Amino acid sequence: WLLNPLPMAVSSRGNAEALVALLVLATLYWVEAGGVGKAAVCYGLAVHMKIYPLTYALPIALHLRSGDGAVGAGGDGKARPKFVVHIWRLFVKTLNWDVLLFGTVAGSVLAALTFAFYHLYGWEFLEHAYLYHVTRRDIRHNFSPYFYMLYLTAESKWSFALGLAAFLPQLLLLLVVSIAFYRDLAFCCFLHTAIFVSFNKVCTSQYFVWYLCLLPLVMPSIKMSWRRGALLLLLWFVGQGLWLAPAYFLEFKGYNTFLFIWLAGLLFLFINSLIIVQIISHYQKEAQVTKKLKQR
Amino acid sequence: CVTSDVQAACRDTTVTQELLKEGFHRDLQVKVELGEDAGGCAVAARIHLPPGIYVDPYELATLQQQNLTKALLIPDVTDVEAPEYLATALVLVLFLEADPRCSRCFRAAVPVHARYHRPAEGSQHALVALESPQVLLCCCHSHLAAECWEPAEVGAPCSAENVGPCQWHSTTHRAAREELMLEVPVGLREHSSLVCALTLLTTLLCASLILAATCRHGHFS
């Protein structure tokens, strides 16, 4: 990972992405290995460094609640309980000893780090680390499909409503994916971050590193032909290339290519969604788990 | 008449500014030809940057460390992400180097960046007007002709060497100023409805695709 040119190029812009990736991977490792306390420490540190791992809280909690990919509360032979009842049971039964330990340790680590840095740097630290994300108004061009819409409506009365409308698909997808795939934590976190980044209001190349670091963990479970995988990868790069071309002409040549950038952003979202759908469709971890259960 | 004699005695200082490169990231080049000899004073140009344009303080600090540019930004912090309508104007005091082409010529360049402007109706570009810079001299030991140069108040210290009293001076006779125009591409308001509708539709479509795949292949037991 340290010699991979993509994180190398991204890190040279001033973000130690390799460190955050390490902490996230350490968290996932310790959760799988049963060291809940150590996982919580790594998690607290990861969230302190970058806020995005906060979304992993739900899959980790669901995973710890159920143990190692064990069968859920409802029996297999009986009729499937109503979806709403099932969701209710899932969340009510979420609080068990492991989850409480994880939450407490991670929360304490995060609070201790926040307090320590506040003591060192004062209000400036809180502003730059956390509050900045709440009040930030960056409407410059980026990969996000929402960029042009937010730029044009920045001063209109619809600005807040549109911002909220942009947030809802992201939130809904993250919830559903957590419930569907929490048994395989690495896969769930990969999907989480891929969806979070693709549907976010701001999206830059730096964010891709956040889910690419989980791809090696996930690849063995995805049964896809090399040709299909290569085609999807090519499509991903083509999507970026189609955005980068008009963006270059806008920023460095001064042409008005806003419409092209916007359309390329929509296309890139579609390509990312297609890739995520293909990955979900070809995911076959379940076959390995049932095989192991039968062998016991 | 005394006045005309005085003005005739001071030769005009000419100052030109030019924006090199294209797009949002430009180089502002300032060239000054003094009417009188500088007499060992440091030559600088005071540039008023409107809200539509800014100098990145971190970039400036790096350039100063490498001894490529010497300048002072007032105020020295600015929100580099803010759009033009939320930003404040800046003042840049740029120290000029001797230009080898002529004896009383000085020049320097500084990288500048354009901000995003409000979306416009019917026009693809917004215009940023850059006023002509004001020539300043920072003198520590020299004597300048009092008719040509008057003391000026600049909210920044003079050159590095603090030997004796150093004082800023500006020209008494101001030549006609020329404005430099910078074109910045802007979004078009006419696109608003189409953009909002199509964006939300596409995101809903893509979200539905992923939702459908998750419901089909996910484990909800």
mmCIF file of N, CA and C in Angstrom, chain A residues 80 83 86 132 136-141 145-146 148-149 151-155 173 176 179-181 183 199 250-254 256 258-259 262 266 269-270 273 277 280-281 286, chain B residues 22-25 54 80-81 83 85 116-119 124-125 185-189 191-192 194-196 198-200 202-203 205-207 209-211 213-214 217-221:
data_model
loop_
_atom_site.group_PDB
_atom_site.id
_atom_site.type_symbol
_atom_site.label_atom_id
_atom_site.label_comp_id
_atom_site.label_asym_id
_atom_site.label_seq_id
_atom_site.Cartn_x
_atom_site.Cartn_y
_atom_site.Cartn_z
ATOM 1 N N ARG A 80 -40.635 -16.267 7.192
ATOM 2 C CA ARG A 80 -39.840 -15.083 7.541
ATOM 3 C C ARG A 80 -40.704 -14.067 8.268
ATOM 4 N N PHE A 83 -40.875 -7.710 7.980
ATOM 5 C CA PHE A 83 -39.645 -6.931 7.856
ATOM 6 C C PHE A 83 -39.482 -5.938 9.003
ATOM 7 N N HIS A 86 -38.659 -7.563 12.233
ATOM 8 C CA HIS A 86 -37.265 -8.030 12.170
ATOM 9 C C HIS A 86 -36.294 -6.897 12.447
ATOM 10 N N TYR A 132 -15.737 22.941 11.069
ATOM 11 C CA TYR A 132 -15.502 23.292 9.669
ATOM 12 C C TYR A 132 -16.387 22.486 8.731
ATOM 13 N N ARG A 136 -18.885 24.441 6.264
ATOM 14 C CA ARG A 136 -18.132 24.567 5.009
ATOM 15 C C ARG A 136 -19.048 24.800 3.819
ATOM 16 N N ARG A 137 -18.685 25.791 2.980
ATOM 17 C CA ARG A 137 -19.463 26.048 1.774
ATOM 18 C C ARG A 137 -18.500 25.981 0.598
ATOM 19 N N ASP A 138 -18.317 24.784 0.051
ATOM 20 C CA ASP A 138 -17.391 24.645 -1.065
ATOM 21 C C ASP A 138 -18.172 24.228 -2.291
ATOM 22 N N ILE A 139 -18.405 25.155 -3.213
ATOM 23 C CA ILE A 139 -19.223 24.845 -4.385
ATOM 24 C C ILE A 139 -18.355 24.740 -5.631
ATOM 25 N N ARG A 140 -17.070 24.535 -5.463
ATOM 26 C CA ARG A 140 -16.191 24.416 -6.633
ATOM 27 C C ARG A 140 -16.344 23.041 -7.262
ATOM 28 N N HIS A 141 -15.918 22.926 -8.518
ATOM 29 C CA HIS A 141 -16.201 21.697 -9.246
ATOM 30 C C HIS A 141 -15.448 20.503 -8.654
ATOM 31 N N PRO A 145 -22.098 14.341 -8.233
ATOM 32 C CA PRO A 145 -23.186 14.673 -9.162
ATOM 33 C C PRO A 145 -23.944 15.919 -8.740
ATOM 34 N N TYR A 146 -23.860 16.279 -7.425
ATOM 35 C CA TYR A 146 -24.632 17.409 -6.923
ATOM 36 C C TYR A 146 -23.939 18.742 -7.100
ATOM 37 N N TYR A 148 -23.039 20.936 -9.513
ATOM 38 C CA TYR A 148 -23.590 22.052 -10.284
ATOM 39 C C TYR A 148 -24.916 22.521 -9.687
ATOM 40 N N MET A 149 -25.711 21.526 -9.219
ATOM 41 C CA MET A 149 -26.993 21.874 -8.617
ATOM 42 C C MET A 149 -26.772 22.756 -7.376
ATOM 43 N N TYR A 151 -24.114 24.593 -6.714
ATOM 44 C CA TYR A 151 -23.513 25.865 -7.115
ATOM 45 C C TYR A 151 -24.593 26.837 -7.591
ATOM 46 N N LEU A 152 -25.527 26.324 -8.444
ATOM 47 C CA LEU A 152 -26.553 27.212 -8.990
ATOM 48 C C LEU A 152 -27.558 27.657 -7.933
ATOM 49 N N THR A 153 -27.800 26.801 -6.928
ATOM 50 C CA THR A 153 -28.832 27.129 -5.942
ATOM 51 C C THR A 153 -28.240 27.588 -4.618
ATOM 52 N N ALA A 154 -26.945 27.941 -4.618
ATOM 53 C CA ALA A 154 -26.251 28.286 -3.372
ATOM 54 C C ALA A 154 -26.926 29.400 -2.600
ATOM 55 N N GLU A 155 -27.496 30.371 -3.290
ATOM 56 C CA GLU A 155 -28.089 31.504 -2.577
ATOM 57 C C GLU A 155 -29.611 31.492 -2.624
ATOM 58 N N LEU A 173 -29.348 4.196 1.834
ATOM 59 C CA LEU A 173 -28.505 3.118 1.308
ATOM 60 C C LEU A 173 -27.561 2.583 2.385
ATOM 61 N N VAL A 176 -29.569 0.308 4.781
ATOM 62 C CA VAL A 176 -29.971 -0.974 4.190
ATOM 63 C C VAL A 176 -28.760 -1.888 4.005
ATOM 64 N N ILE A 179 -27.641 -3.464 7.309
ATOM 65 C CA ILE A 179 -28.487 -4.568 7.756
ATOM 66 C C ILE A 179 -28.280 -5.805 6.890
ATOM 67 N N ALA A 180 -28.044 -5.611 5.592
ATOM 68 C CA ALA A 180 -27.930 -6.752 4.689
ATOM 69 C C ALA A 180 -26.600 -7.474 4.781
ATOM 70 N N PHE A 181 -25.517 -6.759 5.058
ATOM 71 C CA PHE A 181 -24.195 -7.372 4.918
ATOM 72 C C PHE A 181 -23.306 -7.310 6.148
ATOM 73 N N ARG A 183 -22.696 -9.279 8.392
ATOM 74 C CA ARG A 183 -22.008 -10.508 8.774
ATOM 75 C C ARG A 183 -20.580 -10.563 8.242
ATOM 76 N N PHE A 199 -22.182 9.055 -3.385
ATOM 77 C CA PHE A 199 -23.380 9.866 -3.237
ATOM 78 C C PHE A 199 -23.149 11.122 -2.406
ATOM 79 N N LEU A 250 -11.986 24.048 -17.925
ATOM 80 C CA LEU A 250 -12.591 25.103 -17.108
ATOM 81 C C LEU A 250 -11.540 25.785 -16.246
ATOM 82 N N GLU A 251 -10.762 24.962 -15.542
ATOM 83 C CA GLU A 251 -9.867 25.531 -14.533
ATOM 84 C C GLU A 251 -8.601 26.140 -15.119
ATOM 85 N N PHE A 252 -8.049 25.497 -16.151
ATOM 86 C CA PHE A 252 -6.754 25.960 -16.650
ATOM 87 C C PHE A 252 -6.804 26.665 -17.997
ATOM 88 N N LYS A 253 -7.972 26.647 -18.645
ATOM 89 C CA LYS A 253 -8.075 27.365 -19.910
ATOM 90 C C LYS A 253 -9.174 28.410 -19.888
ATOM 91 N N GLY A 254 -10.045 28.351 -18.897
ATOM 92 C CA GLY A 254 -11.074 29.377 -18.767
ATOM 93 C C GLY A 254 -12.298 29.211 -19.647
ATOM 94 N N ASN A 256 -16.087 27.847 -20.527
ATOM 95 C CA ASN A 256 -17.256 27.566 -19.712
ATOM 96 C C ASN A 256 -17.774 26.167 -20.038
ATOM 97 N N PHE A 258 -19.204 24.058 -17.704
ATOM 98 C CA PHE A 258 -19.955 23.594 -16.529
ATOM 99 C C PHE A 258 -20.945 22.486 -16.859
ATOM 100 N N LEU A 259 -21.660 22.613 -17.986
ATOM 101 C CA LEU A 259 -22.649 21.594 -18.347
ATOM 102 C C LEU A 259 -21.988 20.241 -18.573
ATOM 103 N N TRP A 262 -20.951 18.715 -15.301
ATOM 104 C CA TRP A 262 -22.124 18.205 -14.584
ATOM 105 C C TRP A 262 -22.564 16.856 -15.153
ATOM 106 N N LEU A 266 -22.721 13.070 -13.439
ATOM 107 C CA LEU A 266 -23.868 12.156 -13.392
ATOM 108 C C LEU A 266 -23.473 10.788 -13.941
ATOM 109 N N LEU A 269 -21.434 8.879 -11.460
ATOM 110 C CA LEU A 269 -22.274 8.293 -10.411
ATOM 111 C C LEU A 269 -22.906 7.005 -10.916
ATOM 112 N N PHE A 270 -23.397 7.054 -12.160
ATOM 113 C CA PHE A 270 -24.028 5.875 -12.742
ATOM 114 C C PHE A 270 -23.029 4.721 -12.852
ATOM 115 N N SER A 273 -22.357 3.300 -9.427
ATOM 116 C CA SER A 273 -23.495 2.493 -8.987
ATOM 117 C C SER A 273 -23.491 1.152 -9.687
ATOM 118 N N VAL A 277 -23.300 -2.449 -7.905
ATOM 119 C CA VAL A 277 -24.323 -3.470 -8.158
ATOM 120 C C VAL A 277 -23.675 -4.775 -8.626
ATOM 121 N N ILE A 280 -22.048 -6.482 -5.676
ATOM 122 C CA ILE A 280 -23.035 -7.119 -4.803
ATOM 123 C C ILE A 280 -23.562 -8.401 -5.451
ATOM 124 N N SER A 281 -23.825 -8.324 -6.759
ATOM 125 C CA SER A 281 -24.389 -9.485 -7.460
ATOM 126 C C SER A 281 -23.437 -10.662 -7.483
ATOM 127 N N GLU A 286 -21.348 -16.303 1.295
ATOM 128 C CA GLU A 286 -22.318 -17.166 1.957
ATOM 129 C C GLU A 286 -22.043 -18.642 1.653
ATOM 130 N N GLU B 22 -3.921 31.206 -18.330
ATOM 131 C CA GLU B 22 -5.368 31.285 -18.593
ATOM 132 C C GLU B 22 -6.124 30.560 -17.501
ATOM 133 N N GLY B 23 -7.421 30.772 -17.465
ATOM 134 C CA GLY B 23 -8.262 30.025 -16.535
ATOM 135 C C GLY B 23 -8.323 30.659 -15.159
ATOM 136 N N PHE B 24 -8.485 29.837 -14.139
ATOM 137 C CA PHE B 24 -8.651 30.323 -12.779
ATOM 138 C C PHE B 24 -7.327 30.641 -12.091
ATOM 139 N N HIS B 25 -6.233 30.080 -12.582
ATOM 140 C CA HIS B 25 -4.937 30.251 -11.923
ATOM 141 C C HIS B 25 -4.019 31.046 -12.824
ATOM 142 N N TYR B 54 -7.799 36.140 -5.420
ATOM 143 C CA TYR B 54 -7.058 36.062 -4.158
ATOM 144 C C TYR B 54 -5.669 35.490 -4.383
ATOM 145 N N VAL B 80 -9.777 30.328 1.265
ATOM 146 C CA VAL B 80 -9.502 30.083 -0.157
ATOM 147 C C VAL B 80 -10.667 29.419 -0.878
ATOM 148 N N GLU B 81 -11.619 28.847 -0.108
ATOM 149 C CA GLU B 81 -12.731 28.159 -0.747
ATOM 150 C C GLU B 81 -13.949 29.052 -0.945
ATOM 151 N N PRO B 83 -16.743 31.610 -2.167
ATOM 152 C CA PRO B 83 -17.087 32.233 -3.443
ATOM 153 C C PRO B 83 -16.923 33.745 -3.351
ATOM 154 N N TYR B 85 -18.894 36.277 -3.582
ATOM 155 C CA TYR B 85 -19.864 37.079 -2.831
ATOM 156 C C TYR B 85 -19.745 36.890 -1.322
ATOM 157 N N TYR B 116 -14.925 31.508 -7.458
ATOM 158 C CA TYR B 116 -16.193 31.233 -8.121
ATOM 159 C C TYR B 116 -17.098 32.446 -7.936
ATOM 160 N N HIS B 117 -17.762 32.848 -9.004
ATOM 161 C CA HIS B 117 -18.685 33.977 -8.923
ATOM 162 C C HIS B 117 -20.121 33.483 -8.952
ATOM 163 N N ARG B 118 -21.036 34.386 -8.650
ATOM 164 C CA ARG B 118 -22.472 34.065 -8.707
ATOM 165 C C ARG B 118 -22.841 33.590 -10.094
ATOM 166 N N PRO B 119 -23.756 32.611 -10.223
ATOM 167 C CA PRO B 119 -24.234 32.231 -11.547
ATOM 168 C C PRO B 119 -24.919 33.432 -12.202
ATOM 169 N N GLN B 124 -21.867 34.075 -20.045
ATOM 170 C CA GLN B 124 -21.080 32.911 -19.648
ATOM 171 C C GLN B 124 -19.891 33.271 -18.770
ATOM 172 N N HIS B 125 -19.594 34.572 -18.657
ATOM 173 C CA HIS B 125 -18.435 34.972 -17.880
ATOM 174 C C HIS B 125 -18.768 36.128 -16.950
ATOM 175 N N PRO B 185 -15.293 32.177 -15.864
ATOM 176 C CA PRO B 185 -16.506 31.480 -16.288
ATOM 177 C C PRO B 185 -17.458 31.287 -15.112
ATOM 178 N N VAL B 186 -18.757 31.395 -15.387
ATOM 179 C CA VAL B 186 -19.761 31.207 -14.334
ATOM 180 C C VAL B 186 -20.859 30.284 -14.831
ATOM 181 N N GLY B 187 -21.573 29.713 -13.901
ATOM 182 C CA GLY B 187 -22.714 28.877 -14.245
ATOM 183 C C GLY B 187 -23.855 29.747 -14.748
ATOM 184 N N LEU B 188 -24.781 29.104 -15.461
ATOM 185 C CA LEU B 188 -25.908 29.860 -16.013
ATOM 186 C C LEU B 188 -27.182 29.555 -15.248
ATOM 187 N N ARG B 189 -27.847 30.597 -14.795
ATOM 188 C CA ARG B 189 -29.084 30.423 -14.022
ATOM 189 C C ARG B 189 -30.166 29.702 -14.808
ATOM 190 N N HIS B 191 -30.026 27.185 -16.430
ATOM 191 C CA HIS B 191 -29.908 25.729 -16.325
ATOM 192 C C HIS B 191 -30.491 25.175 -15.032
ATOM 193 N N SER B 192 -30.800 26.055 -14.071
ATOM 194 C CA SER B 192 -31.158 25.600 -12.715
ATOM 195 C C SER B 192 -32.192 24.494 -12.677
ATOM 196 N N LEU B 194 -33.436 22.447 -15.004
ATOM 197 C CA LEU B 194 -33.023 21.208 -15.666
ATOM 198 C C LEU B 194 -32.002 20.459 -14.822
ATOM 199 N N VAL B 195 -31.029 21.207 -14.305
ATOM 200 C CA VAL B 195 -29.951 20.579 -13.526
ATOM 201 C C VAL B 195 -30.501 19.924 -12.264
ATOM 202 N N CYS B 196 -31.359 20.654 -11.536
ATOM 203 C CA CYS B 196 -31.919 20.091 -10.300
ATOM 204 C C CYS B 196 -32.713 18.836 -10.597
ATOM 205 N N LEU B 198 -32.777 16.760 -13.271
ATOM 206 C CA LEU B 198 -32.016 15.628 -13.802
ATOM 207 C C LEU B 198 -31.075 15.033 -12.749
ATOM 208 N N THR B 199 -30.466 15.903 -11.927
ATOM 209 C CA THR B 199 -29.565 15.404 -10.874
ATOM 210 C C THR B 199 -30.316 14.528 -9.884
ATOM 211 N N LEU B 200 -31.452 15.036 -9.384
ATOM 212 C CA LEU B 200 -32.208 14.274 -8.388
ATOM 213 C C LEU B 200 -32.742 12.980 -8.992
ATOM 214 N N THR B 202 -31.405 11.225 -11.461
ATOM 215 C CA THR B 202 -30.289 10.286 -11.631
ATOM 216 C C THR B 202 -29.884 9.666 -10.305
ATOM 217 N N THR B 203 -29.797 10.486 -9.264
ATOM 218 C CA THR B 203 -29.393 9.928 -7.966
ATOM 219 C C THR B 203 -30.450 8.956 -7.458
ATOM 220 N N LEU B 205 -32.423 7.126 -9.338
ATOM 221 C CA LEU B 205 -32.277 5.939 -10.179
ATOM 222 C C LEU B 205 -31.126 5.070 -9.689
ATOM 223 N N CYS B 206 -29.967 5.708 -9.480
ATOM 224 C CA CYS B 206 -28.785 4.954 -9.054
ATOM 225 C C CYS B 206 -29.002 4.349 -7.668
ATOM 226 N N ALA B 207 -29.635 5.108 -6.776
ATOM 227 C CA ALA B 207 -29.912 4.584 -5.437
ATOM 228 C C ALA B 207 -30.845 3.382 -5.527
ATOM 229 N N LEU B 209 -31.142 1.289 -8.031
ATOM 230 C CA LEU B 209 -30.394 0.153 -8.567
ATOM 231 C C LEU B 209 -29.667 -0.582 -7.445
ATOM 232 N N ILE B 210 -28.981 0.199 -6.605
ATOM 233 C CA ILE B 210 -28.204 -0.409 -5.528
ATOM 234 C C ILE B 210 -29.132 -1.051 -4.502
ATOM 235 N N LEU B 211 -30.252 -0.372 -4.221
ATOM 236 C CA LEU B 211 -31.231 -0.905 -3.263
ATOM 237 C C LEU B 211 -31.784 -2.231 -3.754
ATOM 238 N N ALA B 213 -30.408 -4.373 -5.871
ATOM 239 C CA ALA B 213 -29.373 -5.399 -5.814
ATOM 240 C C ALA B 213 -29.178 -5.884 -4.386
ATOM 241 N N THR B 214 -29.200 -4.960 -3.427
ATOM 242 C CA THR B 214 -29.016 -5.336 -2.012
ATOM 243 C C THR B 214 -30.168 -6.203 -1.541
ATOM 244 N N HIS B 217 -29.719 -9.754 -3.154
ATOM 245 C CA HIS B 217 -28.566 -10.570 -2.771
ATOM 246 C C HIS B 217 -28.195 -10.466 -1.309
ATOM 247 N N GLY B 218 -28.826 -9.552 -0.577
ATOM 248 C CA GLY B 218 -28.443 -9.374 0.824
ATOM 249 C C GLY B 218 -29.082 -10.430 1.700
ATOM 250 N N HIS B 219 -28.516 -10.602 2.917
ATOM 251 C CA HIS B 219 -29.044 -11.583 3.857
ATOM 252 C C HIS B 219 -29.862 -10.856 4.900
ATOM 253 N N PHE B 220 -31.193 -11.022 4.806
ATOM 254 C CA PHE B 220 -32.031 -10.327 5.766
ATOM 255 C C PHE B 220 -32.607 -11.260 6.800
ATOM 256 N N SER B 221 -32.099 -12.486 6.884
ATOM 257 C CA SER B 221 -32.670 -13.442 7.849
ATOM 258 C C SER B 221 -32.107 -13.203 9.231
#
